[in-house]
Coordinates of C-alpha atoms in Angstrom, one line a residue:
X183 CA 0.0 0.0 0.0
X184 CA 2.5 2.1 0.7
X185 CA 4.0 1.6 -2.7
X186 CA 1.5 2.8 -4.2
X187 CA 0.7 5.8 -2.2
X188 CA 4.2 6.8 -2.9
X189 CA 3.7 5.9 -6.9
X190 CA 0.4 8.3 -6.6
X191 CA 2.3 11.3 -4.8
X192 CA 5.0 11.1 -7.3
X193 CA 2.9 11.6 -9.7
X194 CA 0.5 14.1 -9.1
X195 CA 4.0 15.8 -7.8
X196 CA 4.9 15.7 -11.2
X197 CA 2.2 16.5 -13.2
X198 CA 1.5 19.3 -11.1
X199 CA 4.8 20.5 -11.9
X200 CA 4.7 19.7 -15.7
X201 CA 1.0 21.4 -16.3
X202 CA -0.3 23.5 -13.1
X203 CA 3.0 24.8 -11.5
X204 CA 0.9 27.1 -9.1
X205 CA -1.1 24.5 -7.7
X206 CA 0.1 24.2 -3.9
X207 CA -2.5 20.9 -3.4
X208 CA -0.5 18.8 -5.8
X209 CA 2.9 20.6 -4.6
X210 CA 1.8 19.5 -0.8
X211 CA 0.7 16.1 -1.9
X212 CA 3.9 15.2 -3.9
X213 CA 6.2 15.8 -0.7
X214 CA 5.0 12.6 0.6
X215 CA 6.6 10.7 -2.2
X216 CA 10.6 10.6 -1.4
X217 CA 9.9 9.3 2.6
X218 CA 8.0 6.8 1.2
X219 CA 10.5 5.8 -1.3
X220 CA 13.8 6.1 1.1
X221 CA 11.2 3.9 3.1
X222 CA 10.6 1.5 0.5
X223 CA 14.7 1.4 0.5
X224 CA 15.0 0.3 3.8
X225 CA 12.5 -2.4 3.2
X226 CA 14.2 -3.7 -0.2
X227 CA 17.2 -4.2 2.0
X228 CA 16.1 -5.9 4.6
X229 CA 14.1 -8.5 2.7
X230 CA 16.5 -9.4 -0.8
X231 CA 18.3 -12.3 -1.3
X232 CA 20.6 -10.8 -3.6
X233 CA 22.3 -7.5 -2.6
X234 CA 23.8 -6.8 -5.9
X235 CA 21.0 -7.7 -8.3
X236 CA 18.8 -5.3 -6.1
X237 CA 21.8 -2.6 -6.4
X238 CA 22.2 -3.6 -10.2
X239 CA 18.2 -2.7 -10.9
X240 CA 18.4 0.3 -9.0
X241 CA 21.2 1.5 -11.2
X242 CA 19.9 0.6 -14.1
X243 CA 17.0 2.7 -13.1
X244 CA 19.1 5.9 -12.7
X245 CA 20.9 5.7 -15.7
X246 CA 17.8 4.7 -17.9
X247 CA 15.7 7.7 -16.4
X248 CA 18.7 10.3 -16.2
X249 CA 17.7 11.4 -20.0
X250 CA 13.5 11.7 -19.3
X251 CA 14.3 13.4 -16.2
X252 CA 16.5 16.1 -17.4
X253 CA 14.3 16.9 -20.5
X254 CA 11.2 17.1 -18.0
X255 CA 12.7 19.0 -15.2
X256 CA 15.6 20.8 -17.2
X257 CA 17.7 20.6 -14.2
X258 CA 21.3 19.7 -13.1
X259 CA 20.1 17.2 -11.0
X260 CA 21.1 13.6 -11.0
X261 CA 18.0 12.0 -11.0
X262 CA 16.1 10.5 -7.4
X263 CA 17.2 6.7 -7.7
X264 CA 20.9 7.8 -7.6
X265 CA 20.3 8.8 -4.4
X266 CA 18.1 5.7 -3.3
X267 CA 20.9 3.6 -4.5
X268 CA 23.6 6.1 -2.4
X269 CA 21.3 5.0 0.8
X270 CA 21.3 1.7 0.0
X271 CA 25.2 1.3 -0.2
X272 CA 25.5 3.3 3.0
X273 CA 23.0 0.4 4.8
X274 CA 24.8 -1.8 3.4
X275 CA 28.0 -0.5 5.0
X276 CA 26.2 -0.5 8.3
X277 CA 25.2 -3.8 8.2
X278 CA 29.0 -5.0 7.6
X279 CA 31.3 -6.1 10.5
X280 CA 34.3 -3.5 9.4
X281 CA 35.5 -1.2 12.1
X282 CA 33.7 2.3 13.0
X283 CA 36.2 4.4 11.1
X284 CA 36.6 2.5 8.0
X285 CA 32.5 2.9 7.9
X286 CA 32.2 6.2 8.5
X287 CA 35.1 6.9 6.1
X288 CA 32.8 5.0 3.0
X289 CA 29.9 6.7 4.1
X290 CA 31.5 10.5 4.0
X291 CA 32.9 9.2 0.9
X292 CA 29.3 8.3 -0.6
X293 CA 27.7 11.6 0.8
X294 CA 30.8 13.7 -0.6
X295 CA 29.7 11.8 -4.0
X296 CA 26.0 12.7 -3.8
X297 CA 27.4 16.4 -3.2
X298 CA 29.6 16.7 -5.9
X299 CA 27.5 14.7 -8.5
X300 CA 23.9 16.8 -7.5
X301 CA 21.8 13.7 -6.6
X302 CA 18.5 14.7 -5.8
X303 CA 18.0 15.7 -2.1
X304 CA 21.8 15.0 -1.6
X305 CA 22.8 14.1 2.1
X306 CA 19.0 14.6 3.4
X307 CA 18.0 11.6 1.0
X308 CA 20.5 9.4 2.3
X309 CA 19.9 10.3 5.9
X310 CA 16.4 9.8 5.7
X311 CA 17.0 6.2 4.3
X312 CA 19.1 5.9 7.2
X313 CA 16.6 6.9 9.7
X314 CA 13.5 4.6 9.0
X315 CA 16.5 1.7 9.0
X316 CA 18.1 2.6 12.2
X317 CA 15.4 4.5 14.5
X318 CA 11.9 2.9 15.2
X319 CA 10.6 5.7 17.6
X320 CA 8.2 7.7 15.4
X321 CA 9.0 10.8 17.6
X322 CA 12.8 10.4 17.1
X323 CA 12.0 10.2 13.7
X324 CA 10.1 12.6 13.6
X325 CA 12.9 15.0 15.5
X326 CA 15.8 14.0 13.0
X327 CA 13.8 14.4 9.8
X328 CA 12.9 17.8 10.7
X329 CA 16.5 18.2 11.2
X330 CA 17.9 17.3 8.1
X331 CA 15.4 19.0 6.5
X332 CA 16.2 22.4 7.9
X333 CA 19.7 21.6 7.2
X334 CA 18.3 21.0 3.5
X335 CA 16.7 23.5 3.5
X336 CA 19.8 26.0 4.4
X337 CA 22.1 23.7 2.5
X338 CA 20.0 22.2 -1.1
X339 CA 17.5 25.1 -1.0
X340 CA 14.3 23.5 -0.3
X341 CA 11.2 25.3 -0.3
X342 CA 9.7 25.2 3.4
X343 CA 6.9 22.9 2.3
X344 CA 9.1 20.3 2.4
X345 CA 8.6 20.4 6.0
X346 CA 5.3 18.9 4.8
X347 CA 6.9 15.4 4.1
X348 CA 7.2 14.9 7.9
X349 CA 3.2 13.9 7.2
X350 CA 4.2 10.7 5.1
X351 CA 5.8 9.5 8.5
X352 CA 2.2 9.2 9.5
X353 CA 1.4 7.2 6.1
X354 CA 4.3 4.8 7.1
X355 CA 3.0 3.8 10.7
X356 CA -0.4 3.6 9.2
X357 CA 0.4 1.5 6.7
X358 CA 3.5 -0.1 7.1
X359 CA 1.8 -3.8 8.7
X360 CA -1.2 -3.3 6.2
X361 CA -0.8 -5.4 3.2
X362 CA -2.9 -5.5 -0.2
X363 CA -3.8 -9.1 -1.6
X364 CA -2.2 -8.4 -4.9
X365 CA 1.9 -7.4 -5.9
X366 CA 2.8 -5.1 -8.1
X367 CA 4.7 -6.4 -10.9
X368 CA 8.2 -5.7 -10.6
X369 CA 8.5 -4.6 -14.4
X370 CA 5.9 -2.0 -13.6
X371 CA 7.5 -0.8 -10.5
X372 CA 10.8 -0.5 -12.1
X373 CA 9.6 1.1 -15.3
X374 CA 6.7 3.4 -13.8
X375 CA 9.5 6.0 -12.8
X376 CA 11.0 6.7 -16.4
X377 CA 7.6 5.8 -17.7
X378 CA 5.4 8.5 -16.5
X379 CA 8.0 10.9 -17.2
X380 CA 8.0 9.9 -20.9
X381 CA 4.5 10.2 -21.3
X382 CA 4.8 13.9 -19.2
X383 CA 7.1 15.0 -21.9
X384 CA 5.0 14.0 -25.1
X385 CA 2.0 15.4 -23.7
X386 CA 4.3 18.5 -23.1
X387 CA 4.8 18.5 -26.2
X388 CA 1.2 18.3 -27.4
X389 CA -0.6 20.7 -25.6
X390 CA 2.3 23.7 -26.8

């Protein structure tokens, strides 16, 4: 469920921003989308059998939507899933049994990276991933995520109402031990991202 609550967000995040740029409803909505994927991160992790094929997809991903998302957006960015996959590494560090200071040495190393190469919400995005991973207090959450998004804030940027993503927090403990009867196809889930935007751009193109 969450899956696709974050699938919906995105979108209308996008549209809105492709079509009705000063419409603050679809704004708000689409700043639950990036907690619930960093969320969706954490739970990848913990459940796949094969860390590299799960790292390989995610790659993939980037690379394959790094062209859609720059025509849609016309930014410098490097595109969301560089950043997912950025987390993912750095919980994968965690997990390892290397010592303290050759961990945190690959993770300011990875964070440097996501500086320098303008992922998409940059240090914030990987905190975040690491924060639903290591802290299951909602209100420690909650106090952490509003910090890195201040520091965001100062450091990316951000417009305020990304204070609003705090709410999707609320979505996750909601939803988090509520499952649908059906999966979503993994071809869809991987493809929707690049996808949509595809569509966004030739309907762009249309309407002119």
């Amino acid at each position: 469920m969450i899956k696709i609550i974050a699938y919906v967000a995105m979108l209308l995040d996008h549209v809105g921003k492709t079509f009705f740029p000063d419409e603050i409803l679809l704004a708000i909505v689409g700043r639950l989308a990036f907690p619930l994927f960093a969320y969706g991160i954490v739970k990848g992790f913990s459940r796949t059998n094969n860390f590299r094929k799960y790292a390989m997809r995610i790659l993939l991903l980037a690379i394959i939507s790094q062209v859609p998302y720059g025509l849609l957006f016309q930014v410098n960015y490097l595109n969301v899933c560089f950043t997912l996959l950025a987390g993912l590494f750095v919980l994968k560090i965690l997990a390892t049994r290397w010592s303290i200071p050759i961990k945190m040495l690959l993770i300011t190393f990875i964070c440097f990276v996501s500086v320098q190469m303008n992922f998409e919400y940059g240090i914030y995005g990987i905190a975040t991933i690491v924060i639903f991973h290591k802290i299951k207090n909602v209100i420690w959450i909650i106090l952490f995520q509003t910090l890195f998004i201040l520091q965001g804030i100062s450091s990316y940027q951000f417009d305020k109402m990304q204070l609003l993503s705090l709410f999707s927090i609320i979505v996750i403990f909601i939803f988090r031990n509520r499952f649908m009867k059906f999966r979503i196809n993994k071809i869809i889930q991987y493809s929707f991202y690049p996808v949509h935007m595809i569509i966004l751009i030739v309907l762009k193109q249309l309407i002119k």
